[in-house]
Coordinates of C-alpha atoms in Angstrom, one line a residue:
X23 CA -9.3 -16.0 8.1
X24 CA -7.0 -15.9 4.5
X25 CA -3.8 -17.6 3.8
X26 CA -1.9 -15.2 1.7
X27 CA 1.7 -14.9 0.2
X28 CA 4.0 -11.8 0.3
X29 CA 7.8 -12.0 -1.1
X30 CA 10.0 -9.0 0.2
X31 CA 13.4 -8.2 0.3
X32 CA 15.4 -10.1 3.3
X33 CA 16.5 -6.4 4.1
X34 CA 13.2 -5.9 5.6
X35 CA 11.6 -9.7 5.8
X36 CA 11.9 -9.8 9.7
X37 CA 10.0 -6.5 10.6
X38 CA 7.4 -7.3 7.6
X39 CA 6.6 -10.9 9.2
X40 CA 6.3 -9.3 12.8
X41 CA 4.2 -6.4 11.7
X42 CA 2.0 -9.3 9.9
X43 CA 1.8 -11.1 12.7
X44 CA 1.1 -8.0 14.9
X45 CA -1.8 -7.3 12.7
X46 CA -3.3 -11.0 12.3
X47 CA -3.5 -10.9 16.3
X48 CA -5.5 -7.8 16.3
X49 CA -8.0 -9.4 13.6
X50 CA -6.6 -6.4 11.4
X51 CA -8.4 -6.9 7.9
X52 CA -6.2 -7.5 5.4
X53 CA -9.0 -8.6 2.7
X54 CA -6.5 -10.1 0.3
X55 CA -2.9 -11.1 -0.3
X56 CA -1.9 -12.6 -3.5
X57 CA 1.6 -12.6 -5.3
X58 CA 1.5 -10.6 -8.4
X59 CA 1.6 -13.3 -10.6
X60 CA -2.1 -13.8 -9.7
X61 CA -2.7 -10.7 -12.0
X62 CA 0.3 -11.1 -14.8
X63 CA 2.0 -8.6 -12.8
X64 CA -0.6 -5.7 -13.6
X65 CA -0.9 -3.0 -10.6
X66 CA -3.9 -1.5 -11.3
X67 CA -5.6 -5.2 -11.8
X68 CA -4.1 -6.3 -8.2
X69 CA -5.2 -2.8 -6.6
X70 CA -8.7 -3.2 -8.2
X71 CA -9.0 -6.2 -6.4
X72 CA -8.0 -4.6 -3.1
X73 CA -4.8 -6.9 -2.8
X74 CA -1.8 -6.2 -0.6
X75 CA 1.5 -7.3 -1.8
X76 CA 5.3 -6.3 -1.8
X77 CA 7.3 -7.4 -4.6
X78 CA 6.6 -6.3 -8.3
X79 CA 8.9 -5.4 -10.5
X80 CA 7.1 -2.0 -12.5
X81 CA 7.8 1.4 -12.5
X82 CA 6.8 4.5 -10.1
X83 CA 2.9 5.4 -11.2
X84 CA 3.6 8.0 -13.9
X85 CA 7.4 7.6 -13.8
X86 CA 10.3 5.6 -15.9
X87 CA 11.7 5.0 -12.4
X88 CA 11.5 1.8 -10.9
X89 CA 9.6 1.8 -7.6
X90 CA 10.7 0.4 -4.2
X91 CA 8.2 -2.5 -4.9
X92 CA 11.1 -3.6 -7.6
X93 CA 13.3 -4.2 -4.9
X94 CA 10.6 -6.0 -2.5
X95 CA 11.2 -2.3 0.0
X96 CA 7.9 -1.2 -0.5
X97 CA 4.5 -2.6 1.0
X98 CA 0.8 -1.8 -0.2
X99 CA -1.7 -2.8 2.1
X100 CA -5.6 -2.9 0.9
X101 CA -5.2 -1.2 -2.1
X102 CA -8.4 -0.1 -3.3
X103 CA -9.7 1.6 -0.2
X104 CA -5.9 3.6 -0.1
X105 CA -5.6 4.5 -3.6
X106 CA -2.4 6.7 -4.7
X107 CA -3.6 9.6 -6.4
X108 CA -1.4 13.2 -7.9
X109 CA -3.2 16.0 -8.9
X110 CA -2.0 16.7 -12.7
X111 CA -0.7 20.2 -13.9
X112 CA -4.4 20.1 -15.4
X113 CA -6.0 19.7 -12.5
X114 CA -7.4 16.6 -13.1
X115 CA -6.8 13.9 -10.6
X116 CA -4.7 10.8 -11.5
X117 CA -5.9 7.9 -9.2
X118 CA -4.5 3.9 -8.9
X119 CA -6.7 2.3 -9.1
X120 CA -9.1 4.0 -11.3
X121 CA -11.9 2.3 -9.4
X122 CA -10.8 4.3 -6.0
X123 CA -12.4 7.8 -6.6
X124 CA -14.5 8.1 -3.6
X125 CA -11.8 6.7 -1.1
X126 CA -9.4 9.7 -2.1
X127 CA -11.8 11.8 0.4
X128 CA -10.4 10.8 3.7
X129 CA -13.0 12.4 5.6
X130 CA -15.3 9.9 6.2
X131 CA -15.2 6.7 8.1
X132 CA -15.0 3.2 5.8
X133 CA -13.6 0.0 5.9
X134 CA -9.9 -0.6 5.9
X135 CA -9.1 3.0 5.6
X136 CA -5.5 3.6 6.3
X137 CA -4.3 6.6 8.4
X138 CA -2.7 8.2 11.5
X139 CA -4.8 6.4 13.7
X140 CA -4.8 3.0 12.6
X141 CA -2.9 -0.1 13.4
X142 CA -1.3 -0.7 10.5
X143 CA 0.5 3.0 9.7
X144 CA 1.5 2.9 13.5
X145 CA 3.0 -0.7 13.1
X146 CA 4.6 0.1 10.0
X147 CA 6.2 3.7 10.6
X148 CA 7.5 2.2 14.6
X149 CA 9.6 -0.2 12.4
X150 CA 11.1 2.0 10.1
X151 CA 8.9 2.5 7.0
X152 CA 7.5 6.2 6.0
X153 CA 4.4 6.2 4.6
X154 CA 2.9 7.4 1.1
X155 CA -0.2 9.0 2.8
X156 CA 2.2 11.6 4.8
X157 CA 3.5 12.5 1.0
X158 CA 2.7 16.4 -0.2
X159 CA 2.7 16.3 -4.0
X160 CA 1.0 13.2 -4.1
X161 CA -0.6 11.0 -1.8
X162 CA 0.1 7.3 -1.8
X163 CA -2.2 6.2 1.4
X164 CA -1.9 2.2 0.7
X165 CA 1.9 2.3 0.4
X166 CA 4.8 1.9 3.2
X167 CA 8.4 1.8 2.3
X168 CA 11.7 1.1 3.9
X169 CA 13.9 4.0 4.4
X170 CA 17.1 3.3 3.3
X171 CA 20.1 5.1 5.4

């Protein structure tokens, strides 16, 4: 068992601290949950380390738009083993974090793999959050956000 730290938006605060609490019953592993500060605020540092966290004020990967994780509306949950990755005009791949390669294959079974069958995208989509895994021009499989009416 961890102690960790998350700081959201009080827009979402009460469904993120049930959903927590839903998964720390079920012995879900979370393997780590630092603030951002822990890592001067970089993403791919955080994600390397396989942190989950909310708040972090930085851009959309790839984008001059701020992300929902600037408003604390966005959640990433065991980054490293859910990497975001887009498939360039190229065709190259560009993967958070860079470490993540092999996890972008979601055919095979590995530890704290995120997808339609686990606990977490279940917990998370029931309370109102659409996740980045669902996404067709890119796919974002750590990352749940609130959707905003």
């Amino acid at each position: 068992m961890h102690v960790g730290e998350m700081v959201c938006n009080a827009q979402i605060a009460d469904r993120v601290c049930i959903i927590l609490r839903q998964l720390f019953d079920a012995k879900y592993p979370i393997q780590r949950m630092l603030l951002p500060d822990v890592y001067d605020a970089d993403d791919e540092t955080q994600m390397r380390d396989n942190n989950s966290s909310c708040f972090c004020y930085r851009n959309i990967a790839g984008s001059t738009n701020l992300s929902k994780h600037a408003r604390g509306l966005a959640i990433d949950i065991n980054t490293l083993y859910n990497p975001y990755y887009k498939v360039r005009d190229d065709g190259s791949l560009f993967i958070q974090p860079a470490t993540a390669e092999a996890y972008c294959n979601r055919d095979w079974d590995f530890p704290y793999k995120i997808d339609h069958d686990d606990l977490c995208f279940r917990l998370f989509t029931a309370a109102g959050f659409e996740w980045g895994g669902d996404w067709t021009t890119r796919k974002d499989y750590q990352h749940f956000e609130w959707i905003e009416e």
